[in-house]
């Protein structure tokens, strides 16, 4: 029988680097997969249904909410986003570890519903560095940057609710830390199986 994988919930303030870190770890680890979220927003240019998101209309999404098909869901900027239970369970049952990128509220919901979930919070070295990263990415108005910075301050206060905290100062170090966490969890899982 295949040993079940683990669900990892990863949170960070906007500009915290979670996409970059997860992408780097995934490229080196075939047993780590990214949960595909469902959304009611329209696909962007190169986005593919089932690969980047599961794209659905509002009625479809609400029907899945009513049927309890989401691990968590939220309305963000006028669109619905959620994580489908069936997708995650299928991957975990096949022995793969699944990463969910969630905000604090989503992380709390998933952790509350499943105590086997492991949570990781990625922190910037400082708010000044975070703001510089957000500005360097471009494409945002000053008021949007201020909103993200205010949200970051709130989010950072919740970091102690997480099982692990990774400091994203030097990318290579943050990636290494993430991989060490994965190895530790997998080793513990193996020991439990043998014990």
PDB file of N, CA and C in Angstrom, residues 53-145:
ATOM      1  N   UNK A  53      -5.336  27.087 -13.133  1.00  0.00           N
ATOM      2  CA  UNK A  53      -6.545  27.139 -12.294  1.00  0.00           C
ATOM      3  C   UNK A  53      -7.588  26.229 -12.919  1.00  0.00           C
ATOM      4  N   UNK A  54      -8.592  25.873 -12.106  1.00  0.00           N
ATOM      5  CA  UNK A  54      -9.817  25.309 -12.654  1.00  0.00           C
ATOM      6  C   UNK A  54     -10.739  26.508 -12.830  1.00  0.00           C
ATOM      7  N   UNK A  55     -11.017  26.886 -14.060  1.00  0.00           N
ATOM      8  CA  UNK A  55     -11.864  28.054 -14.322  1.00  0.00           C
ATOM      9  C   UNK A  55     -13.322  27.618 -14.377  1.00  0.00           C
ATOM     10  N   UNK A  56     -14.172  28.329 -13.616  1.00  0.00           N
ATOM     11  CA  UNK A  56     -15.594  28.006 -13.616  1.00  0.00           C
ATOM     12  C   UNK A  56     -16.413  29.276 -13.437  1.00  0.00           C
ATOM     13  N   UNK A  57     -17.700  29.187 -13.790  1.00  0.00           N
ATOM     14  CA  UNK A  57     -18.548  30.367 -13.595  1.00  0.00           C
ATOM     15  C   UNK A  57     -19.037  30.410 -12.143  1.00  0.00           C
ATOM     16  N   UNK A  58     -19.642  31.522 -11.778  1.00  0.00           N
ATOM     17  CA  UNK A  58     -20.055  31.755 -10.387  1.00  0.00           C
ATOM     18  C   UNK A  58     -21.062  30.702  -9.916  1.00  0.00           C
ATOM     19  N   UNK A  59     -22.026  30.361 -10.770  1.00  0.00           N
ATOM     20  CA  UNK A  59     -23.042  29.363 -10.385  1.00  0.00           C
ATOM     21  C   UNK A  59     -22.412  28.005 -10.094  1.00  0.00           C
ATOM     22  N   UNK A  60     -21.492  27.599 -10.974  1.00  0.00           N
ATOM     23  CA  UNK A  60     -20.771  26.335 -10.793  1.00  0.00           C
ATOM     24  C   UNK A  60     -20.029  26.332  -9.453  1.00  0.00           C
ATOM     25  N   UNK A  61     -19.328  27.438  -9.199  1.00  0.00           N
ATOM     26  CA  UNK A  61     -18.523  27.559  -7.980  1.00  0.00           C
ATOM     27  C   UNK A  61     -19.429  27.464  -6.754  1.00  0.00           C
ATOM     28  N   UNK A  62     -20.517  28.236  -6.755  1.00  0.00           N
ATOM     29  CA  UNK A  62     -21.429  28.259  -5.602  1.00  0.00           C
ATOM     30  C   UNK A  62     -22.066  26.897  -5.358  1.00  0.00           C
ATOM     31  N   UNK A  63     -22.332  26.173  -6.440  1.00  0.00           N
ATOM     32  CA  UNK A  63     -22.905  24.830  -6.308  1.00  0.00           C
ATOM     33  C   UNK A  63     -21.904  23.902  -5.600  1.00  0.00           C
ATOM     34  N   UNK A  64     -20.627  24.019  -5.959  1.00  0.00           N
ATOM     35  CA  UNK A  64     -19.586  23.201  -5.320  1.00  0.00           C
ATOM     36  C   UNK A  64     -19.420  23.586  -3.840  1.00  0.00           C
ATOM     37  N   UNK A  65     -19.596  24.876  -3.537  1.00  0.00           N
ATOM     38  CA  UNK A  65     -19.545  25.325  -2.139  1.00  0.00           C
ATOM     39  C   UNK A  65     -20.677  24.655  -1.358  1.00  0.00           C
ATOM     40  N   UNK A  66     -21.886  24.712  -1.911  1.00  0.00           N
ATOM     41  CA  UNK A  66     -23.056  24.120  -1.245  1.00  0.00           C
ATOM     42  C   UNK A  66     -22.893  22.615  -1.043  1.00  0.00           C
ATOM     43  N   UNK A  67     -22.222  21.957  -1.965  1.00  0.00           N
ATOM     44  CA  UNK A  67     -22.026  20.506  -1.872  1.00  0.00           C
ATOM     45  C   UNK A  67     -20.820  20.130  -1.011  1.00  0.00           C
ATOM     46  N   UNK A  68     -20.133  21.141  -0.452  1.00  0.00           N
ATOM     47  CA  UNK A  68     -19.003  20.892   0.439  1.00  0.00           C
ATOM     48  C   UNK A  68     -17.774  20.353  -0.267  1.00  0.00           C
ATOM     49  N   UNK A  69     -17.581  20.745  -1.531  1.00  0.00           N
ATOM     50  CA  UNK A  69     -16.471  20.201  -2.321  1.00  0.00           C
ATOM     51  C   UNK A  69     -15.147  20.947  -2.130  1.00  0.00           C
ATOM     52  N   UNK A  70     -15.183  22.075  -1.394  1.00  0.00           N
ATOM     53  CA  UNK A  70     -13.958  22.849  -1.188  1.00  0.00           C
ATOM     54  C   UNK A  70     -13.369  22.625   0.204  1.00  0.00           C
ATOM     55  N   UNK A  71     -12.035  22.533   0.267  1.00  0.00           N
ATOM     56  CA  UNK A  71     -11.330  22.512   1.562  1.00  0.00           C
ATOM     57  C   UNK A  71     -11.448  23.891   2.197  1.00  0.00           C
ATOM     58  N   UNK A  72     -11.321  24.897   1.340  1.00  0.00           N
ATOM     59  CA  UNK A  72     -11.463  26.295   1.765  1.00  0.00           C
ATOM     60  C   UNK A  72     -11.806  27.097   0.525  1.00  0.00           C
ATOM     61  N   UNK A  73     -12.446  28.245   0.729  1.00  0.00           N
ATOM     62  CA  UNK A  73     -12.727  29.135  -0.387  1.00  0.00           C
ATOM     63  C   UNK A  73     -12.901  30.550   0.162  1.00  0.00           C
ATOM     64  N   UNK A  74     -12.744  31.516  -0.730  1.00  0.00           N
ATOM     65  CA  UNK A  74     -12.890  32.918  -0.326  1.00  0.00           C
ATOM     66  C   UNK A  74     -13.218  33.770  -1.546  1.00  0.00           C
ATOM     67  N   UNK A  75     -13.764  34.937  -1.272  1.00  0.00           N
ATOM     68  CA  UNK A  75     -13.977  35.919  -2.341  1.00  0.00           C
ATOM     69  C   UNK A  75     -12.860  36.949  -2.230  1.00  0.00           C
ATOM     70  N   UNK A  76     -12.107  37.133  -3.309  1.00  0.00           N
ATOM     71  CA  UNK A  76     -10.977  38.052  -3.329  1.00  0.00           C
ATOM     72  C   UNK A  76     -11.095  38.943  -4.555  1.00  0.00           C
ATOM     73  N   UNK A  77     -11.124  40.250  -4.332  1.00  0.00           N
ATOM     74  CA  UNK A  77     -11.203  41.229  -5.423  1.00  0.00           C
ATOM     75  C   UNK A  77     -12.348  40.923  -6.398  1.00  0.00           C
ATOM     76  N   UNK A  78     -13.494  40.529  -5.850  1.00  0.00           N
ATOM     77  CA  UNK A  78     -14.676  40.317  -6.679  1.00  0.00           C
ATOM     78  C   UNK A  78     -14.757  38.971  -7.373  1.00  0.00           C
ATOM     79  N   UNK A  79     -13.803  38.075  -7.112  1.00  0.00           N
ATOM     80  CA  UNK A  79     -13.817  36.736  -7.706  1.00  0.00           C
ATOM     81  C   UNK A  79     -13.706  35.697  -6.597  1.00  0.00           C
ATOM     82  N   UNK A  80     -14.244  34.506  -6.874  1.00  0.00           N
ATOM     83  CA  UNK A  80     -14.137  33.411  -5.909  1.00  0.00           C
ATOM     84  C   UNK A  80     -12.922  32.543  -6.229  1.00  0.00           C
ATOM     85  N   UNK A  81     -12.257  32.090  -5.168  1.00  0.00           N
ATOM     86  CA  UNK A  81     -11.119  31.169  -5.280  1.00  0.00           C
ATOM     87  C   UNK A  81     -11.317  30.061  -4.255  1.00  0.00           C
ATOM     88  N   UNK A  82     -10.914  28.854  -4.592  1.00  0.00           N
ATOM     89  CA  UNK A  82     -11.038  27.767  -3.629  1.00  0.00           C
ATOM     90  C   UNK A  82     -10.179  26.568  -3.991  1.00  0.00           C
ATOM     91  N   UNK A  83      -9.982  25.676  -3.005  1.00  0.00           N
ATOM     92  CA  UNK A  83      -9.199  24.458  -3.185  1.00  0.00           C
ATOM     93  C   UNK A  83     -10.145  23.264  -3.130  1.00  0.00           C
ATOM     94  N   UNK A  84     -10.209  22.516  -4.227  1.00  0.00           N
ATOM     95  CA  UNK A  84     -11.106  21.353  -4.305  1.00  0.00           C
ATOM     96  C   UNK A  84     -10.542  20.169  -3.514  1.00  0.00           C
ATOM     97  N   UNK A  85     -11.353  19.634  -2.609  1.00  0.00           N
ATOM     98  CA  UNK A  85     -10.932  18.500  -1.769  1.00  0.00           C
ATOM     99  C   UNK A  85     -10.495  17.304  -2.607  1.00  0.00           C
ATOM    100  N   UNK A  86     -11.282  16.954  -3.622  1.00  0.00           N
ATOM    101  CA  UNK A  86     -11.034  15.737  -4.401  1.00  0.00           C
ATOM    102  C   UNK A  86      -9.654  15.758  -5.051  1.00  0.00           C
ATOM    103  N   UNK A  87      -9.252  16.923  -5.576  1.00  0.00           N
ATOM    104  CA  UNK A  87      -7.938  17.042  -6.229  1.00  0.00           C
ATOM    105  C   UNK A  87      -6.809  16.765  -5.247  1.00  0.00           C
ATOM    106  N   UNK A  88      -6.909  17.394  -4.076  1.00  0.00           N
ATOM    107  CA  UNK A  88      -5.859  17.257  -3.068  1.00  0.00           C
ATOM    108  C   UNK A  88      -5.814  15.822  -2.541  1.00  0.00           C
ATOM    109  N   UNK A  89      -6.989  15.268  -2.221  1.00  0.00           N
ATOM    110  CA  UNK A  89      -7.050  13.902  -1.678  1.00  0.00           C
ATOM    111  C   UNK A  89      -6.472  12.881  -2.655  1.00  0.00           C
ATOM    112  N   UNK A  90      -6.733  13.057  -3.947  1.00  0.00           N
ATOM    113  CA  UNK A  90      -6.214  12.141  -4.966  1.00  0.00           C
ATOM    114  C   UNK A  90      -4.680  12.135  -4.954  1.00  0.00           C
ATOM    115  N   UNK A  91      -4.078  13.304  -4.896  1.00  0.00           N
ATOM    116  CA  UNK A  91      -2.613  13.408  -4.882  1.00  0.00           C
ATOM    117  C   UNK A  91      -2.035  12.816  -3.594  1.00  0.00           C
ATOM    118  N   UNK A  92      -2.629  13.162  -2.459  1.00  0.00           N
ATOM    119  CA  UNK A  92      -2.136  12.684  -1.163  1.00  0.00           C
ATOM    120  C   UNK A  92      -2.225  11.154  -1.082  1.00  0.00           C
ATOM    121  N   UNK A  93      -3.338  10.593  -1.551  1.00  0.00           N
ATOM    122  CA  UNK A  93      -3.511   9.127  -1.530  1.00  0.00           C
ATOM    123  C   UNK A  93      -2.481   8.432  -2.408  1.00  0.00           C
ATOM    124  N   UNK A  94      -2.033   9.118  -3.472  1.00  0.00           N
ATOM    125  CA  UNK A  94      -1.033   8.513  -4.371  1.00  0.00           C
ATOM    126  C   UNK A  94       0.383   8.612  -3.790  1.00  0.00           C
ATOM    127  N   UNK A  95       0.496   9.227  -2.590  1.00  0.00           N
ATOM    128  CA  UNK A  95       1.790   9.309  -1.914  1.00  0.00           C
ATOM    129  C   UNK A  95       2.556  10.596  -2.162  1.00  0.00           C
ATOM    130  N   UNK A  96       1.956  11.521  -2.892  1.00  0.00           N
ATOM    131  CA  UNK A  96       2.649  12.773  -3.184  1.00  0.00           C
ATOM    132  C   UNK A  96       2.317  13.828  -2.129  1.00  0.00           C
ATOM    133  N   UNK A  97       3.272  14.719  -1.911  1.00  0.00           N
ATOM    134  CA  UNK A  97       3.050  15.842  -1.007  1.00  0.00           C
ATOM    135  C   UNK A  97       2.458  16.995  -1.813  1.00  0.00           C
ATOM    136  N   UNK A  98       1.472  17.669  -1.230  1.00  0.00           N
ATOM    137  CA  UNK A  98       0.740  18.714  -1.948  1.00  0.00           C
ATOM    138  C   UNK A  98       0.935  20.066  -1.262  1.00  0.00           C
ATOM    139  N   UNK A  99       1.282  21.072  -2.059  1.00  0.00           N
ATOM    140  CA  UNK A  99       1.444  22.437  -1.544  1.00  0.00           C
ATOM    141  C   UNK A  99       0.202  23.247  -1.871  1.00  0.00           C
ATOM    142  N   UNK A 100      -0.349  23.891  -0.857  1.00  0.00           N
ATOM    143  CA  UNK A 100      -1.448  24.839  -1.030  1.00  0.00           C
ATOM    144  C   UNK A 100      -0.926  26.215  -0.655  1.00  0.00           C
ATOM    145  N   UNK A 101      -1.047  27.168  -1.559  1.00  0.00           N
ATOM    146  CA  UNK A 101      -0.683  28.555  -1.244  1.00  0.00           C
ATOM    147  C   UNK A 101      -1.954  29.249  -0.769  1.00  0.00           C
ATOM    148  N   UNK A 102      -2.001  29.566   0.517  1.00  0.00           N
ATOM    149  CA  UNK A 102      -3.219  30.153   1.078  1.00  0.00           C
ATOM    150  C   UNK A 102      -2.894  31.367   1.939  1.00  0.00           C
ATOM    151  N   UNK A 103      -3.887  32.239   2.068  1.00  0.00           N
ATOM    152  CA  UNK A 103      -3.731  33.335   3.018  1.00  0.00           C
ATOM    153  C   UNK A 103      -3.983  32.791   4.427  1.00  0.00           C
ATOM    154  N   UNK A 104      -3.874  33.654   5.410  1.00  0.00           N
ATOM    155  CA  UNK A 104      -3.991  33.226   6.805  1.00  0.00           C
ATOM    156  C   UNK A 104      -5.343  32.574   7.095  1.00  0.00           C
ATOM    157  N   UNK A 105      -6.431  33.178   6.585  1.00  0.00           N
ATOM    158  CA  UNK A 105      -7.763  32.630   6.849  1.00  0.00           C
ATOM    159  C   UNK A 105      -7.894  31.224   6.257  1.00  0.00           C
ATOM    160  N   UNK A 106      -7.432  31.049   5.013  1.00  0.00           N
ATOM    161  CA  UNK A 106      -7.484  29.737   4.371  1.00  0.00           C
ATOM    162  C   UNK A 106      -6.660  28.709   5.122  1.00  0.00           C
ATOM    163  N   UNK A 107      -5.482  29.135   5.577  1.00  0.00           N
ATOM    164  CA  UNK A 107      -4.599  28.238   6.335  1.00  0.00           C
ATOM    165  C   UNK A 107      -5.278  27.791   7.630  1.00  0.00           C
ATOM    166  N   UNK A 108      -5.933  28.722   8.304  1.00  0.00           N
ATOM    167  CA  UNK A 108      -6.620  28.389   9.558  1.00  0.00           C
ATOM    168  C   UNK A 108      -7.730  27.367   9.323  1.00  0.00           C
ATOM    169  N   UNK A 109      -8.484  27.545   8.249  1.00  0.00           N
ATOM    170  CA  UNK A 109      -9.592  26.634   7.942  1.00  0.00           C
ATOM    171  C   UNK A 109      -9.067  25.226   7.662  1.00  0.00           C
ATOM    172  N   UNK A 110      -8.046  25.130   6.795  1.00  0.00           N
ATOM    173  CA  UNK A 110      -7.507  23.818   6.414  1.00  0.00           C
ATOM    174  C   UNK A 110      -6.868  23.133   7.610  1.00  0.00           C
ATOM    175  N   UNK A 111      -6.128  23.879   8.411  1.00  0.00           N
ATOM    176  CA  UNK A 111      -5.468  23.313   9.598  1.00  0.00           C
ATOM    177  C   UNK A 111      -6.513  22.830  10.612  1.00  0.00           C
ATOM    178  N   UNK A 112      -7.586  23.590  10.773  1.00  0.00           N
ATOM    179  CA  UNK A 112      -8.648  23.223  11.707  1.00  0.00           C
ATOM    180  C   UNK A 112      -9.317  21.923  11.277  1.00  0.00           C
ATOM    181  N   UNK A 113      -9.514  21.760   9.962  1.00  0.00           N
ATOM    182  CA  UNK A 113     -10.206  20.573   9.438  1.00  0.00           C
ATOM    183  C   UNK A 113      -9.324  19.337   9.363  1.00  0.00           C
ATOM    184  N   UNK A 114      -7.999  19.521   9.350  1.00  0.00           N
ATOM    185  CA  UNK A 114      -7.098  18.373   9.180  1.00  0.00           C
ATOM    186  C   UNK A 114      -5.818  18.613   9.971  1.00  0.00           C
ATOM    187  N   UNK A 115      -5.695  17.941  11.094  1.00  0.00           N
ATOM    188  CA  UNK A 115      -4.539  18.167  11.972  1.00  0.00           C
ATOM    189  C   UNK A 115      -3.233  17.639  11.378  1.00  0.00           C
ATOM    190  N   UNK A 116      -3.311  16.824  10.302  1.00  0.00           N
ATOM    191  CA  UNK A 116      -2.100  16.306   9.662  1.00  0.00           C
ATOM    192  C   UNK A 116      -1.450  17.321   8.723  1.00  0.00           C
ATOM    193  N   UNK A 117      -2.099  18.430   8.500  1.00  0.00           N
ATOM    194  CA  UNK A 117      -1.561  19.478   7.632  1.00  0.00           C
ATOM    195  C   UNK A 117      -0.361  20.137   8.311  1.00  0.00           C
ATOM    196  N   UNK A 118       0.671  20.434   7.540  1.00  0.00           N
ATOM    197  CA  UNK A 118       1.841  21.165   8.044  1.00  0.00           C
ATOM    198  C   UNK A 118       1.830  22.559   7.429  1.00  0.00           C
ATOM    199  N   UNK A 119       2.071  23.565   8.248  1.00  0.00           N
ATOM    200  CA  UNK A 119       1.988  24.948   7.780  1.00  0.00           C
ATOM    201  C   UNK A 119       3.354  25.633   7.814  1.00  0.00           C
ATOM    202  N   UNK A 120       3.613  26.402   6.761  1.00  0.00           N
ATOM    203  CA  UNK A 120       4.877  27.126   6.623  1.00  0.00           C
ATOM    204  C   UNK A 120       4.570  28.585   6.316  1.00  0.00           C
ATOM    205  N   UNK A 121       5.211  29.478   7.058  1.00  0.00           N
ATOM    206  CA  UNK A 121       5.039  30.918   6.803  1.00  0.00           C
ATOM    207  C   UNK A 121       6.379  31.481   6.336  1.00  0.00           C
ATOM    208  N   UNK A 122       6.352  32.191   5.219  1.00  0.00           N
ATOM    209  CA  UNK A 122       7.574  32.791   4.679  1.00  0.00           C
ATOM    210  C   UNK A 122       7.592  34.274   5.023  1.00  0.00           C
ATOM    211  N   UNK A 123       8.648  34.698   5.709  1.00  0.00           N
ATOM    212  CA  UNK A 123       8.752  36.094   6.148  1.00  0.00           C
ATOM    213  C   UNK A 123       9.872  36.811   5.393  1.00  0.00           C
ATOM    214  N   UNK A 124       9.677  38.092   5.111  1.00  0.00           N
ATOM    215  CA  UNK A 124      10.758  38.885   4.520  1.00  0.00           C
ATOM    216  C   UNK A 124      11.719  39.310   5.626  1.00  0.00           C
ATOM    217  N   UNK A 125      12.953  39.710   5.274  1.00  0.00           N
ATOM    218  CA  UNK A 125      13.899  40.158   6.302  1.00  0.00           C
ATOM    219  C   UNK A 125      13.411  41.412   7.034  1.00  0.00           C
ATOM    220  N   UNK A 126      12.625  42.249   6.332  1.00  0.00           N
ATOM    221  CA  UNK A 126      12.066  43.463   6.955  1.00  0.00           C
ATOM    222  C   UNK A 126      10.928  43.975   6.079  1.00  0.00           C
ATOM    223  N   UNK A 127      10.117  44.857   6.636  1.00  0.00           N
ATOM    224  CA  UNK A 127       9.032  45.461   5.856  1.00  0.00           C
ATOM    225  C   UNK A 127       9.596  46.350   4.746  1.00  0.00           C
ATOM    226  N   UNK A 128      10.751  46.960   4.992  1.00  0.00           N
ATOM    227  CA  UNK A 128      11.376  47.817   3.978  1.00  0.00           C
ATOM    228  C   UNK A 128      11.786  46.990   2.755  1.00  0.00           C
ATOM    229  N   UNK A 129      12.378  45.821   3.015  1.00  0.00           N
ATOM    230  CA  UNK A 129      12.779  44.929   1.923  1.00  0.00           C
ATOM    231  C   UNK A 129      11.536  44.451   1.172  1.00  0.00           C
ATOM    232  N   UNK A 130      10.476  44.114   1.912  1.00  0.00           N
ATOM    233  CA  UNK A 130       9.236  43.664   1.293  1.00  0.00           C
ATOM    234  C   UNK A 130       8.673  44.741   0.369  1.00  0.00           C
ATOM    235  N   UNK A 131       8.623  45.973   0.852  1.00  0.00           N
ATOM    236  CA  UNK A 131       8.088  47.068   0.032  1.00  0.00           C
ATOM    237  C   UNK A 131       8.928  47.254  -1.234  1.00  0.00           C
ATOM    238  N   UNK A 132      10.243  47.162  -1.099  1.00  0.00           N
ATOM    239  CA  UNK A 132      11.120  47.297  -2.268  1.00  0.00           C
ATOM    240  C   UNK A 132      10.830  46.191  -3.284  1.00  0.00           C
ATOM    241  N   UNK A 133      10.638  44.959  -2.811  1.00  0.00           N
ATOM    242  CA  UNK A 133      10.332  43.842  -3.713  1.00  0.00           C
ATOM    243  C   UNK A 133       9.015  44.078  -4.451  1.00  0.00           C
ATOM    244  N   UNK A 134       8.016  44.564  -3.713  1.00  0.00           N
ATOM    245  CA  UNK A 134       6.706  44.830  -4.329  1.00  0.00           C
ATOM    246  C   UNK A 134       6.839  45.929  -5.380  1.00  0.00           C
ATOM    247  N   UNK A 135       7.561  46.999  -5.050  1.00  0.00           N
ATOM    248  CA  UNK A 135       7.756  48.102  -6.001  1.00  0.00           C
ATOM    249  C   UNK A 135       8.558  47.655  -7.228  1.00  0.00           C
ATOM    250  N   UNK A 136       9.581  46.824  -7.002  1.00  0.00           N
ATOM    251  CA  UNK A 136      10.430  46.358  -8.106  1.00  0.00           C
ATOM    252  C   UNK A 136       9.673  45.480  -9.104  1.00  0.00           C
ATOM    253  N   UNK A 137       8.638  44.792  -8.623  1.00  0.00           N
ATOM    254  CA  UNK A 137       7.831  43.957  -9.531  1.00  0.00           C
ATOM    255  C   UNK A 137       7.043  44.821 -10.515  1.00  0.00           C
ATOM    256  N   UNK A 138       6.714  46.041 -10.067  1.00  0.00           N
ATOM    257  CA  UNK A 138       5.994  46.984 -10.931  1.00  0.00           C
ATOM    258  C   UNK A 138       4.523  46.657 -11.086  1.00  0.00           C
ATOM    259  N   UNK A 139       3.837  47.548 -11.815  1.00  0.00           N
ATOM    260  CA  UNK A 139       2.439  47.323 -12.161  1.00  0.00           C
ATOM    261  C   UNK A 139       1.419  47.710 -11.105  1.00  0.00           C
ATOM    262  N   UNK A 140       1.862  48.301  -9.988  1.00  0.00           N
ATOM    263  CA  UNK A 140       0.912  48.673  -8.930  1.00  0.00           C
ATOM    264  C   UNK A 140       0.947  50.170  -8.658  1.00  0.00           C
ATOM    265  N   UNK A 141      -0.214  50.708  -8.366  1.00  0.00           N
ATOM    266  CA  UNK A 141      -0.331  52.110  -7.950  1.00  0.00           C
ATOM    267  C   UNK A 141       0.141  52.230  -6.505  1.00  0.00           C
ATOM    268  N   UNK A 142       0.454  53.460  -6.075  1.00  0.00           N
ATOM    269  CA  UNK A 142       0.912  53.686  -4.696  1.00  0.00           C
ATOM    270  C   UNK A 142      -0.103  53.198  -3.659  1.00  0.00           C
ATOM    271  N   UNK A 143      -1.396  53.467  -3.913  1.00  0.00           N
ATOM    272  CA  UNK A 143      -2.410  53.053  -2.933  1.00  0.00           C
ATOM    273  C   UNK A 143      -2.472  51.535  -2.821  1.00  0.00           C
ATOM    274  N   UNK A 144      -2.228  50.811  -3.935  1.00  0.00           N
ATOM    275  CA  UNK A 144      -2.228  49.343  -3.905  1.00  0.00           C
ATOM    276  C   UNK A 144      -1.033  48.826  -3.098  1.00  0.00           C
ATOM    277  N   UNK A 145       0.095  49.485  -3.245  1.00  0.00           N
ATOM    278  CA  UNK A 145       1.289  49.107  -2.482  1.00  0.00           C
ATOM    279  C   UNK A 145       1.045  49.341  -0.996  1.00  0.00           C
TER     280      UNK A 145
END
